[in-house]
Amino acid sequence: MLSVTLKPIHSDDNFDITLSQDNASGNNLFIFQCSDTHHEVRVDATGHGAGCLNLHGKTIPFYTVKQGNELSVWVEGRIYKFDIVDQTAQRGSAVAQQHSGNEIKAAMPGTILQINAKPGDTIEADQSIIIMESMKMEMSLTSPRKGVIASITCEPGDMVSMGDILATLTPQDD
Amino acid sequence: MFRRVLIANRGEIAVRVTQTLQQLGITAVSVYAQPDRCAMHVRQADEAYLLEGETTAQTYLRGENIIAIAKAHNIDAIHPGYGFLSENAEFAQMCQDNGITFIGPSPEVITNMGDKLIAKKVMTDAGIPVVPGLTVSVKDAETIRKDVANIGYPVLVKAAAGGGGKGMRLVASENELADAMAAAQREAKSAFGDDRVFIEKYIDKPRHVEIQIFGDTHGNVVHLFERECSIQRRHQKIIEESPSPAISSELRQQMGESAVQAAKAIGYTNAGTVEFILDQSGKFYFLEVNTRLQVEHPVTEFITQQDLVHAQLLVADGQALPFTQDSLKQTGHALEARIYAEDAERNFLPSTGTIIHYVPPSAPYVRVDSGVSTGSEVTVHYDPMLAKLIVWGATREESLRRMSWALQHFVVMGVTTNIEFLRQVIEHPAFQKGELHTHFLEEHEVSPPPDSQTPDAVLIAAAYGSKQSSHQMTNVSSSPNAESNNPWLTGGSWRAF
């Protein structure tokens, strides 16, 4: 997952964006989220920051250039320039954060599909605890460490926001 | 015909000339300064030789070194392109003295037409209309006050040796005359080493209309119709077209005949351009003769279906022109836009850097004359023109649509370019209606559409692009493997199903 804050150079409105990949699908599918907007989008890279989006059926070639903190994006004959204000979560570091605590949080906004554990269960690290769905993409939320489930704070069918705590656990050392 | 031709130039025009040479089976020999060792014009040439030296004056402008290379490598003829040595009579003479054909007019013609005052006098004598003014060089404002008053303000002060708007001043009233002249003289002195200036009546909202001429050594002189080049920024053309939307067939014939008459009056051979100013009432005045192939020659090539470089080679070789006035037809409409590395939002300040993405449009009746590609360095050393985009259509409307499409599909990233600006000009209602004049860009506010909302697709692409390593840190040409650059394939410890 990627979180990035971008500021258009001609404006003061920041965009807080997250882009989450559906690794397993092999289709380069991503969930894009920015404020209240969500999209499922396919991104096919052609290299060097260029590629083609498929956004609800519309194909949109793009080219990007990153020079330091400046990012230029070519889409449909226009070039948009941004400053990269903040780029905290790179290459799964959001998950690393998630793994560091004793909480299992929603990694994206969506719906809880299935709960694979109940309070009191002893679980292994990386064990699938909750399966959620967002924009037709399923995601398994795994245990950050070995431990015992202390609480489950969601039910199948619940709509959750990104970062919501869905379960807590008591760590257990080997 | 020549066997080996050296091109004393760089960039898109050197590439353009190389293409015709190679198509004719002639060996194309390029020369290059050190920063250009991997440039497009070097890569496309059959042979390339280094010009020793640091500055442009020591390399592309040093005629004797180029002649030495030509002699060392058995060159038959030199094509000078435009700019650099193309209108340098000394260089043309040097070629002649060394038994090398200079592909252009004679040194005498270059000398005479290079001097705006002599040119104006020759044209006046030949009965070609010229802009009212003082055709003698003037030093002192006091002595000419009365004469200038007779011409009538506003007037323009222009450099005799000038071009490109350098040493030019607009004078609205008599009390500005002395200061304007002094400023123009200073500027002319530093730009051309020649502080002679002259005075011309200022024409309001003039159009720039020029006639392509061609002469051979057998006494044939023809014109290849007009190009309107009214869209200019900083007195330099950026959009050209033919036919001009302002010209009737009668006026076209009159201007064409005047240009041929002018060419005959000076014994012109090879390709040249007679530039005119056309006022709002349809009166035209001689401006100058450019004794070279013009940047905008592809416009004429499209509407006449001729290869002007080929014709230049034939004429330089002593052969007759491959066309006659009667065989030349002006078919359809052609439009050219010059792609510059410059920032239209910052007073067209040149932009430098490495071109990271370069994807020119490709379609029927779309031509791109380019001097760069992905990985090219755009430096402060040379003109920031990267490429020319030329389109043809059966009608002006068709070529306008095609040009809009082509600009929208022309990707240049890594340096700032004027591509979006050109599209705004082309799509401006006044341009669409053909209401052109040389101050079009000052009169019309051509500004980008407001960034009201950033499309989601842009944000997705931006987020995706933000993950790549900075382009300044990576050498583009050495990392061709897209997969290894794909951050999504390397990270991510969480799983999704």
XYZ file of C-alpha atoms in Angstrom:
671
model
C 0.000 0.000 0.000
C 1.102 3.515 -0.712
C 0.073 6.685 1.045
C 1.156 9.960 -0.417
C 0.245 13.595 0.046
C 0.482 15.672 -3.101
C 0.176 19.425 -3.456
C -0.541 20.838 -6.934
C 2.013 23.582 -7.524
C -0.700 26.077 -8.468
C -2.897 25.422 -5.463
C -2.794 24.913 -1.718
C -5.210 22.019 -1.662
C -3.405 18.884 -0.611
C -4.490 15.501 -1.853
C -4.089 12.637 0.616
C -4.014 9.557 -1.541
C -3.749 5.868 -0.821
C -3.212 3.268 -3.466
C -3.531 -0.373 -2.424
C -2.634 -3.250 -4.649
C -4.408 -6.516 -5.102
C -1.235 -8.593 -5.303
C -2.924 -11.908 -5.675
C -5.082 -11.067 -8.646
C -2.105 -10.632 -10.906
C -4.125 -8.073 -12.778
C -2.406 -4.968 -11.434
C -5.620 -3.959 -9.751
C -5.492 -1.161 -7.242
C -7.844 0.575 -4.900
C -7.469 4.320 -5.090
C -8.727 6.438 -2.262
C -8.661 10.213 -1.882
C -11.035 11.938 0.570
C -14.434 10.441 -0.171
C -13.504 9.102 -3.580
C -12.752 5.438 -4.197
C -11.942 3.751 -7.447
C -10.915 0.344 -8.518
C -8.318 0.907 -11.190
C -5.983 -1.218 -13.252
C -2.515 0.175 -13.755
C -0.315 -1.418 -16.380
C 3.208 -0.103 -16.208
C 5.354 0.335 -19.289
C 8.394 1.460 -17.337
C 10.066 4.654 -16.188
C 6.941 5.893 -14.470
C 4.730 5.496 -17.532
C 1.795 3.239 -18.128
C -1.878 2.970 -18.799
C -4.806 3.220 -16.398
C -8.060 1.427 -16.887
C -10.557 3.400 -14.868
C -14.107 2.047 -15.145
C -13.383 0.926 -18.681
C -11.766 4.132 -19.855
C -8.153 3.666 -20.903
C -5.867 6.512 -19.932
C -2.183 6.438 -20.878
C 0.010 8.390 -18.504
C 3.603 9.483 -18.144
C 5.225 10.680 -14.952
C 8.542 12.214 -14.078
C 9.813 12.526 -10.541
C 12.642 14.946 -9.916
C 13.417 15.223 -6.240
C 10.118 16.109 -4.605
C 8.588 17.405 -7.801
C 6.272 15.177 -9.704
C 4.968 15.856 -13.214
C 2.120 13.864 -14.641
C 1.030 13.804 -18.288
C -2.555 12.754 -18.839
C -4.551 13.422 -22.012
C -2.277 16.132 -23.329
C -1.945 18.113 -20.130
C 0.894 18.156 -17.662
C 0.059 18.471 -13.977
C 2.756 19.352 -11.506
C 2.813 18.405 -7.852
C 5.046 18.693 -4.865
C 5.315 15.450 -2.948
C 4.577 16.722 0.555
C 4.607 13.470 2.436
C 5.193 9.916 1.447
C 5.066 7.992 4.685
C 3.900 4.546 3.796
C 6.115 2.956 1.236
C 6.388 -0.684 0.288
C 4.156 -2.025 2.998
C 5.410 0.106 5.848
C 1.807 0.738 6.777
C 1.644 -2.961 7.368
C 4.827 -2.814 9.355
C 3.109 -0.282 11.562
C 0.176 -2.575 11.806
C 2.466 -5.423 12.753
C 4.137 -3.493 15.486
C 1.028 -3.095 17.560
C -1.430 -5.394 19.219
C -4.271 -4.303 16.985
C -5.622 -5.451 13.694
C -6.794 -2.447 11.716
C -8.688 -2.030 8.504
C -6.075 -1.463 5.801
C -8.666 0.108 3.537
C -12.258 1.230 3.711
C -14.670 -1.582 3.002
C -16.907 -4.313 4.288
C -16.088 -7.125 6.698
C -16.696 -10.443 4.922
C -15.578 -13.082 7.355
C -14.027 -13.444 10.808
C -11.735 -16.418 11.267
C -11.112 -16.226 15.023
C -12.905 -15.537 18.291
C -11.742 -14.036 21.592
C -9.524 -16.453 23.513
C -8.158 -18.168 20.395
C -4.420 -18.663 20.287
C -3.099 -17.480 16.949
C 0.176 -17.622 15.067
C 1.912 -14.678 13.441
C 0.546 -13.966 9.952
C -2.549 -16.036 10.567
C -5.583 -14.731 8.729
C -7.963 -13.218 11.282
C -10.373 -11.116 9.275
C -11.256 -10.993 5.594
C -12.620 -7.754 4.293
C -13.714 -6.565 0.901
C -13.357 -3.283 -0.825
C -14.478 -2.580 -4.350
C -14.751 -6.229 -5.286
C -11.296 -6.935 -3.968
C -10.824 -9.187 -0.984
C -8.086 -8.683 1.524
C -6.990 -10.848 4.396
C -5.946 -9.058 7.569
C -3.372 -11.125 9.373
C -2.144 -11.344 12.896
C 0.869 -9.134 13.509
C 2.350 -11.618 15.951
C 1.763 -14.739 17.945
C -0.784 -14.211 20.702
C -4.279 -14.599 22.038
C -7.255 -12.726 20.613
C -8.436 -10.279 23.285
C -11.395 -8.839 21.394
C -13.094 -8.749 18.031
C -14.796 -5.413 17.462
C -16.514 -6.043 14.157
C -19.000 -8.387 12.566
C -19.413 -9.663 9.059
C -21.282 -7.070 7.025
C -19.902 -4.124 8.955
C -18.767 -1.112 6.925
C -15.426 0.027 8.249
C -13.095 2.926 7.526
C -9.406 2.757 6.954
C -7.555 2.499 10.271
C -10.527 1.246 12.261
C -9.471 -1.216 14.955
C -11.112 -4.533 14.126
C -9.493 -6.805 16.675
C -7.004 -6.695 19.534
C -4.699 -9.361 20.895
C -2.541 -10.154 23.846
C 0.971 -10.951 22.741
C 2.469 -14.276 23.651
C 6.141 -15.022 23.557
C 7.532 -18.351 22.459
C 25.331 14.778 -58.177
C 27.335 15.117 -54.993
C 28.590 11.952 -53.336
C 29.474 13.308 -49.901
C 27.717 16.239 -48.264
C 28.606 17.746 -44.907
C 25.880 19.345 -42.818
C 27.258 22.295 -40.875
C 24.464 22.341 -38.328
C 22.814 20.405 -35.527
C 19.362 19.583 -34.203
C 16.280 18.921 -36.256
C 17.468 20.669 -39.429
C 20.647 18.584 -39.558
C 18.502 15.467 -39.167
C 16.107 16.741 -41.841
C 18.890 17.318 -44.384
C 20.483 13.960 -43.537
C 17.232 12.174 -44.360
C 17.065 13.532 -47.897
C 20.771 12.930 -48.506
C 20.502 9.313 -47.441
C 17.373 8.766 -49.489
C 19.313 9.964 -52.534
C 22.237 7.658 -51.754
C 24.493 10.564 -50.785
C 26.768 10.100 -47.783
C 25.614 12.421 -44.990
C 28.468 13.713 -42.884
C 27.727 15.521 -39.658
C 29.859 17.617 -37.368
C 29.282 18.044 -33.668
C 30.491 19.844 -30.616
C 31.355 17.768 -27.555
C 27.953 18.158 -25.805
C 26.275 16.792 -28.961
C 28.320 13.590 -29.243
C 25.214 11.419 -28.762
C 22.780 13.850 -30.383
C 20.206 12.730 -32.893
C 21.945 14.428 -35.819
C 25.128 12.517 -35.027
C 23.388 9.184 -34.619
C 21.522 9.512 -37.910
C 24.512 10.610 -39.969
C 26.684 8.231 -41.951
C 29.836 9.819 -40.575
C 30.382 12.346 -37.807
C 33.392 14.445 -36.894
C 34.098 16.334 -33.696
C 34.428 20.109 -33.729
C 37.158 20.944 -31.232
C 36.327 23.789 -28.903
C 34.155 24.805 -26.009
C 31.788 27.506 -27.146
C 29.437 27.672 -30.099
C 31.709 30.337 -31.578
C 34.580 27.842 -31.459
C 32.542 24.945 -32.886
C 29.452 25.309 -35.085
C 30.320 28.910 -35.940
C 33.995 28.389 -36.768
C 33.964 28.109 -40.536
C 37.661 27.371 -41.027
C 37.490 24.263 -38.827
C 34.482 22.983 -40.690
C 36.214 23.584 -44.025
C 39.276 21.718 -42.723
C 37.128 18.717 -41.792
C 35.401 18.895 -45.171
C 38.728 18.871 -47.005
C 40.125 16.069 -44.878
C 37.106 13.889 -45.647
C 36.579 14.599 -49.350
C 33.366 16.563 -48.975
C 31.769 17.782 -52.228
C 29.261 20.204 -50.763
C 28.203 21.763 -47.460
C 24.593 22.295 -46.431
C 24.484 25.031 -43.776
C 20.898 24.492 -42.557
C 19.491 27.646 -40.963
C 21.122 29.786 -38.289
C 24.830 29.278 -37.530
C 26.797 29.817 -40.792
C 23.829 29.713 -43.166
C 23.795 33.452 -43.842
C 27.500 34.014 -43.401
C 28.833 35.270 -46.742
C 32.440 34.794 -45.639
C 31.787 31.126 -45.030
C 30.057 30.731 -48.388
C 33.087 32.387 -49.984
C 35.456 30.147 -48.034
C 33.659 27.075 -49.369
C 33.958 28.377 -52.901
C 37.665 29.178 -52.451
C 38.296 25.630 -51.261
C 36.465 23.975 -54.106
C 33.485 22.946 -51.997
C 29.941 23.770 -53.109
C 28.005 25.897 -50.646
C 24.361 24.815 -50.842
C 22.732 28.232 -50.921
C 22.895 31.498 -52.808
C 26.106 33.276 -53.801
C 28.210 35.122 -51.207
C 27.309 38.437 -52.900
C 23.575 37.824 -52.521
C 24.021 36.792 -48.889
C 26.028 39.958 -48.191
C 23.552 42.274 -49.858
C 20.425 40.739 -48.414
C 22.028 40.437 -44.983
C 22.273 44.198 -44.870
C 18.704 45.378 -44.339
C 19.454 48.842 -45.720
C 21.009 47.581 -48.939
C 18.192 45.075 -49.317
C 15.583 47.782 -48.923
C 17.322 49.974 -51.485
C 17.597 47.130 -54.013
C 13.908 46.359 -53.587
C 12.858 49.986 -53.895
C 14.881 50.249 -57.116
C 13.221 47.076 -58.398
C 9.791 48.585 -57.771
C 8.881 46.345 -54.834
C 6.776 48.163 -52.226
C 8.702 48.791 -49.003
C 7.555 50.111 -45.640
C 7.839 53.926 -45.632
C 10.856 54.985 -43.637
C 14.389 56.288 -43.684
C 16.435 53.803 -45.636
C 19.728 55.366 -44.662
C 21.375 54.480 -41.395
C 20.958 57.186 -38.812
C 23.106 57.993 -35.817
C 21.604 61.089 -34.371
C 17.960 61.663 -33.514
C 18.204 65.464 -33.908
C 19.039 65.418 -37.600
C 16.084 63.268 -38.545
C 13.285 64.672 -36.388
C 11.596 66.345 -39.302
C 11.879 63.339 -41.614
C 10.443 61.028 -38.990
C 7.579 63.434 -38.387
C 6.845 63.254 -42.117
C 6.642 59.466 -42.006
C 4.285 59.824 -39.048
C 4.451 58.250 -35.596
C 4.457 55.552 -34.372
C 7.679 54.344 -35.965
C 10.048 51.452 -35.408
C 13.775 51.807 -34.869
C 15.481 48.713 -36.302
C 19.035 47.421 -36.472
C 20.524 47.405 -39.972
C 22.319 44.143 -39.269
C 19.430 42.847 -37.231
C 16.934 40.099 -36.962
C 14.949 38.313 -34.303
C 13.737 41.580 -32.815
C 17.126 42.520 -31.394
C 17.918 46.209 -31.618
C 14.282 47.019 -32.321
C 12.299 49.772 -30.554
C 8.789 51.084 -30.968
C 8.602 54.865 -30.787
C 5.145 56.279 -30.117
C 5.990 59.962 -30.185
C 8.790 62.373 -30.956
C 9.975 62.836 -27.377
C 10.806 59.102 -27.154
C 12.874 59.073 -30.328
C 16.322 59.906 -28.950
C 16.169 57.412 -26.078
C 14.775 54.639 -28.279
C 17.500 55.157 -30.854
C 20.237 55.077 -28.236
C 18.820 51.868 -26.731
C 18.444 50.203 -30.140
C 22.008 51.173 -31.063
C 23.391 49.727 -27.835
C 21.476 46.502 -28.312
C 22.436 46.245 -31.988
C 26.067 46.842 -31.118
C 26.141 44.044 -28.570
C 24.066 41.605 -30.632
C 25.578 42.170 -34.075
C 28.701 44.261 -33.511
C 27.110 46.895 -35.730
C 25.211 49.836 -34.261
C 23.625 51.153 -37.455
C 19.872 51.565 -37.135
C 17.112 52.769 -39.444
C 13.562 54.019 -39.082
C 10.397 52.445 -40.421
C 6.749 53.356 -40.201
C 5.013 51.205 -37.627
C 2.137 49.236 -39.064
C -0.691 48.375 -36.720
C -1.692 44.718 -36.462
C 0.424 43.620 -39.393
C 0.464 40.094 -40.704
C 3.742 38.416 -41.506
C 3.368 36.785 -44.910
C 6.367 35.411 -46.747
C 6.913 33.907 -50.164
C 9.131 30.887 -50.731
C 11.331 31.503 -53.750
C 13.649 29.213 -55.659
C 16.116 30.064 -58.376
C 18.537 27.967 -60.385
C 21.704 28.800 -62.317
C 19.819 28.568 -65.620
C 17.847 31.737 -64.975
C 14.680 30.048 -63.725
C 13.035 31.657 -60.727
C 9.746 30.478 -59.247
C 7.775 31.055 -56.092
C 6.224 28.282 -54.030
C 3.359 30.338 -52.623
C 3.084 31.978 -49.244
C 3.424 31.100 -45.589
C 1.719 33.179 -42.958
C 3.875 33.398 -39.838
C 2.016 35.999 -37.811
C 1.993 34.110 -34.530
C 5.192 35.190 -32.851
C 6.510 35.443 -29.353
C 9.520 37.643 -28.663
C 9.490 38.465 -32.410
C 10.083 34.807 -33.245
C 7.631 32.734 -35.218
C 6.020 29.811 -33.432
C 3.123 28.868 -35.737
C 3.146 29.016 -39.539
C 0.624 28.068 -42.164
C -0.129 28.009 -45.848
C -2.329 29.165 -47.467
C -2.666 32.334 -45.419
C -6.278 32.885 -44.395
C -5.845 36.555 -45.387
C -4.734 36.121 -48.979
C -6.978 36.119 -52.023
C -5.751 34.399 -55.157
C -5.194 37.832 -56.774
C -3.094 39.007 -53.831
C -1.209 35.701 -53.825
C -0.336 36.193 -57.453
C 0.744 39.802 -56.867
C 2.936 38.894 -53.912
C 4.379 35.874 -55.695
C 5.232 37.949 -58.737
C 6.811 40.632 -56.553
C 8.927 38.012 -54.818
C 10.064 36.512 -58.120
C 10.824 40.011 -59.391
C 12.851 40.662 -56.242
C 14.729 37.374 -56.648
C 15.518 38.182 -60.282
C 16.645 41.683 -59.339
C 19.337 40.261 -57.082
C 20.276 37.204 -59.168
C 18.984 34.806 -56.570
C 19.797 31.114 -56.746
C 18.728 28.229 -54.521
C 16.046 28.421 -51.800
C 15.134 31.721 -50.213
C 12.279 33.575 -48.644
C 10.985 37.045 -49.343
C 9.268 38.318 -46.222
C 6.461 40.850 -46.425
C 4.339 42.734 -43.974
C 0.676 42.742 -44.901
C -1.405 45.518 -43.404
C -5.064 45.324 -42.473
C -6.126 46.843 -45.807
C -4.297 44.169 -47.805
C -1.302 46.297 -48.794
C 2.017 44.484 -48.614
C 5.508 45.806 -48.017
C 8.899 44.162 -48.438
C 10.515 43.292 -45.134
C 13.627 41.231 -45.873
C 15.054 38.307 -47.800
C 16.216 35.249 -45.904
C 18.952 33.619 -47.927
C 18.529 30.088 -46.628
C 16.117 27.261 -46.097
C 13.602 28.438 -43.498
C 12.631 26.662 -40.303
C 9.071 26.537 -41.618
C 9.891 25.035 -45.038
C 7.930 21.815 -44.304
C 4.702 23.829 -44.573
C 5.577 24.525 -48.195
C 6.686 20.930 -48.739
C 3.269 19.692 -47.618
C 1.197 21.987 -49.827
C 3.409 21.632 -52.909
C 4.431 17.997 -52.349
C 8.040 18.898 -53.062
C 11.233 18.061 -51.170
C 12.925 21.450 -50.922
C 16.228 19.994 -49.727
C 16.316 17.779 -52.814
C 15.675 20.831 -54.990
C 18.470 22.681 -53.163
C 20.880 19.859 -53.979
C 19.889 19.826 -57.652
C 20.326 23.600 -57.984
C 23.640 23.583 -56.120
C 24.784 20.835 -58.488
C 24.081 23.116 -61.428
C 20.953 21.327 -62.569
C 17.654 22.966 -63.484
C 14.854 23.314 -60.950
C 12.728 20.158 -60.770
C 9.544 22.261 -61.084
C 8.201 25.194 -63.070
C 5.776 27.879 -61.934
C 3.000 26.170 -63.872
C 3.697 22.730 -62.452
C 3.529 23.962 -58.851
C 0.159 23.679 -57.149
C -0.908 24.752 -53.700
C -2.959 21.827 -52.415
C -4.879 21.762 -49.157
C -3.624 23.499 -46.036
C -0.549 22.943 -43.884
C 0.221 24.144 -40.400
C 3.433 24.042 -38.393
C 3.935 24.474 -34.656
C 7.397 24.806 -33.185
C 7.976 22.769 -30.057
C 10.252 24.727 -27.728
C 11.725 23.795 -24.371
C 10.376 26.873 -22.658
C 7.872 27.883 -20.016
C 5.002 29.854 -21.531
C 3.788 30.748 -18.047
C 7.132 32.316 -17.197
C 7.615 34.629 -20.155
C 8.871 31.783 -22.379
C 11.935 31.242 -20.257
C 13.996 28.410 -21.784
C 13.923 25.146 -19.879
C 16.850 22.748 -19.625
C 17.228 19.157 -18.497
C 17.049 15.575 -19.683
C 14.111 14.436 -21.774
C 12.651 11.520 -19.812
C 9.664 10.761 -22.010
C 9.508 11.630 -25.695
C 6.573 10.249 -27.641
C 5.749 12.182 -30.801
C 2.344 11.744 -32.427
C 2.135 9.480 -35.432
C -0.724 9.592 -37.906
C -1.400 10.231 -41.588
C -0.555 13.797 -42.633
C 1.326 14.417 -39.394
C 5.037 15.098 -39.704
C 7.470 15.581 -36.850
C 10.903 16.997 -37.633
C 12.769 16.298 -34.448
C 16.250 16.821 -33.125
C 15.752 14.993 -29.846
C 14.591 11.718 -28.380
C 14.220 10.127 -24.961
C 17.425 10.676 -23.031
C 18.444 13.832 -24.945
C 19.973 16.618 -22.926
C 18.557 20.089 -23.478
C 21.289 22.522 -22.536
C 21.739 26.258 -22.398
C 24.240 26.074 -25.256
C 21.776 25.911 -28.138
C 18.426 27.063 -29.376
C 15.650 25.503 -27.294
C 13.621 24.371 -30.309
C 13.204 20.616 -29.888
C 11.038 19.714 -32.842
C 8.548 20.944 -35.391
C 5.105 19.488 -35.717
C 3.618 19.877 -39.180
C 0.189 18.709 -40.301
C -1.694 18.781 -43.579
C -5.424 18.882 -44.181
C -7.648 19.225 -47.230
C -8.967 22.426 -45.640
C -7.790 24.790 -42.886
C -10.459 23.366 -40.579
C -9.136 19.867 -41.126
C -5.539 20.805 -40.456
C -6.563 22.768 -37.337
C -8.327 19.685 -35.987
C -5.362 17.516 -36.873
C -2.945 19.911 -35.190
C -5.034 19.975 -31.989
C -5.066 16.204 -31.953
C -1.346 15.942 -32.623
C -0.435 18.444 -29.898
C -2.655 16.603 -27.467
C -0.793 13.383 -28.258
C 2.731 14.783 -28.181
C 4.454 13.737 -24.953
C 7.612 15.536 -23.918
C 8.577 15.325 -20.253
C 11.684 16.125 -18.286
C 11.859 19.656 -19.650
C 9.013 22.163 -19.733
C 7.688 22.695 -23.252
C 5.226 24.999 -24.991
C 3.071 22.121 -26.302
C 0.018 22.973 -24.200
C 0.443 26.657 -24.959
C 0.530 25.944 -28.705
C -2.698 24.005 -28.408
C -4.340 26.912 -26.582
C -3.288 29.239 -29.400
C -4.490 26.848 -32.131
C -7.831 26.395 -30.350
C -8.295 30.105 -29.631
C -11.417 31.405 -31.416
C -9.475 34.237 -33.089
C -6.900 31.797 -34.430
C -9.603 29.433 -35.617
C -11.168 32.318 -37.526
C -7.799 33.223 -39.028
C -7.739 36.669 -37.437
C -3.989 36.773 -37.132
C -1.426 39.513 -36.684
C 2.060 39.680 -35.249
C 0.825 40.981 -31.874
C -1.783 38.241 -31.551
C -0.265 36.907 -28.337
C -0.174 40.356 -26.749
C -3.754 41.115 -27.757
C -5.268 37.811 -26.756
C -4.872 36.416 -23.304
C -3.834 32.870 -24.088
C -3.649 31.193 -20.733
C -4.124 27.632 -19.615
C -7.582 26.576 -18.466
C -7.871 27.064 -14.706
C -6.922 24.072 -12.579
C -10.421 23.905 -11.168
C -10.313 20.218 -10.444
C -7.575 17.668 -10.784
C -9.037 14.593 -12.468
C -8.904 11.383 -10.439
C -6.969 9.687 -13.231
C -4.227 12.264 -12.737
C -4.112 11.594 -9.006
C -3.920 7.847 -9.596
C -1.084 8.293 -12.071
C 0.569 10.736 -9.678
C 0.373 8.357 -6.754
C 1.717 5.584 -8.936
C 4.497 7.800 -10.246
C 5.436 9.051 -6.803
C 6.800 5.595 -5.960
C 9.493 5.612 -8.606
C 12.988 6.719 -7.823
C 13.796 10.261 -8.790
C 14.660 10.658 -12.464
C 17.574 12.884 -11.622
C 19.162 10.040 -9.729
C 18.809 7.428 -12.425
C 20.389 7.201 -15.791
C 17.501 6.522 -18.080
C 19.440 4.896 -20.864
C 21.148 2.454 -18.527
C 18.044 1.081 -16.864
C 15.878 -0.283 -19.638
C 14.257 -2.961 -17.508
C 10.843 -1.685 -16.543
C 10.193 -4.570 -14.208
C 13.107 -3.765 -11.953
C 11.795 -0.250 -11.609
C 8.349 -1.349 -10.628
C 8.101 -0.670 -6.913
C 4.994 -2.804 -6.666
C 6.937 -5.909 -7.494
C 9.473 -5.404 -4.753
C 7.553 -4.417 -1.662
C 4.398 -5.154 0.238
C 4.293 -7.581 3.114
C 0.536 -7.650 3.361
C -1.546 -9.882 1.252
C -4.799 -9.474 -0.480
C -6.880 -12.094 -2.169
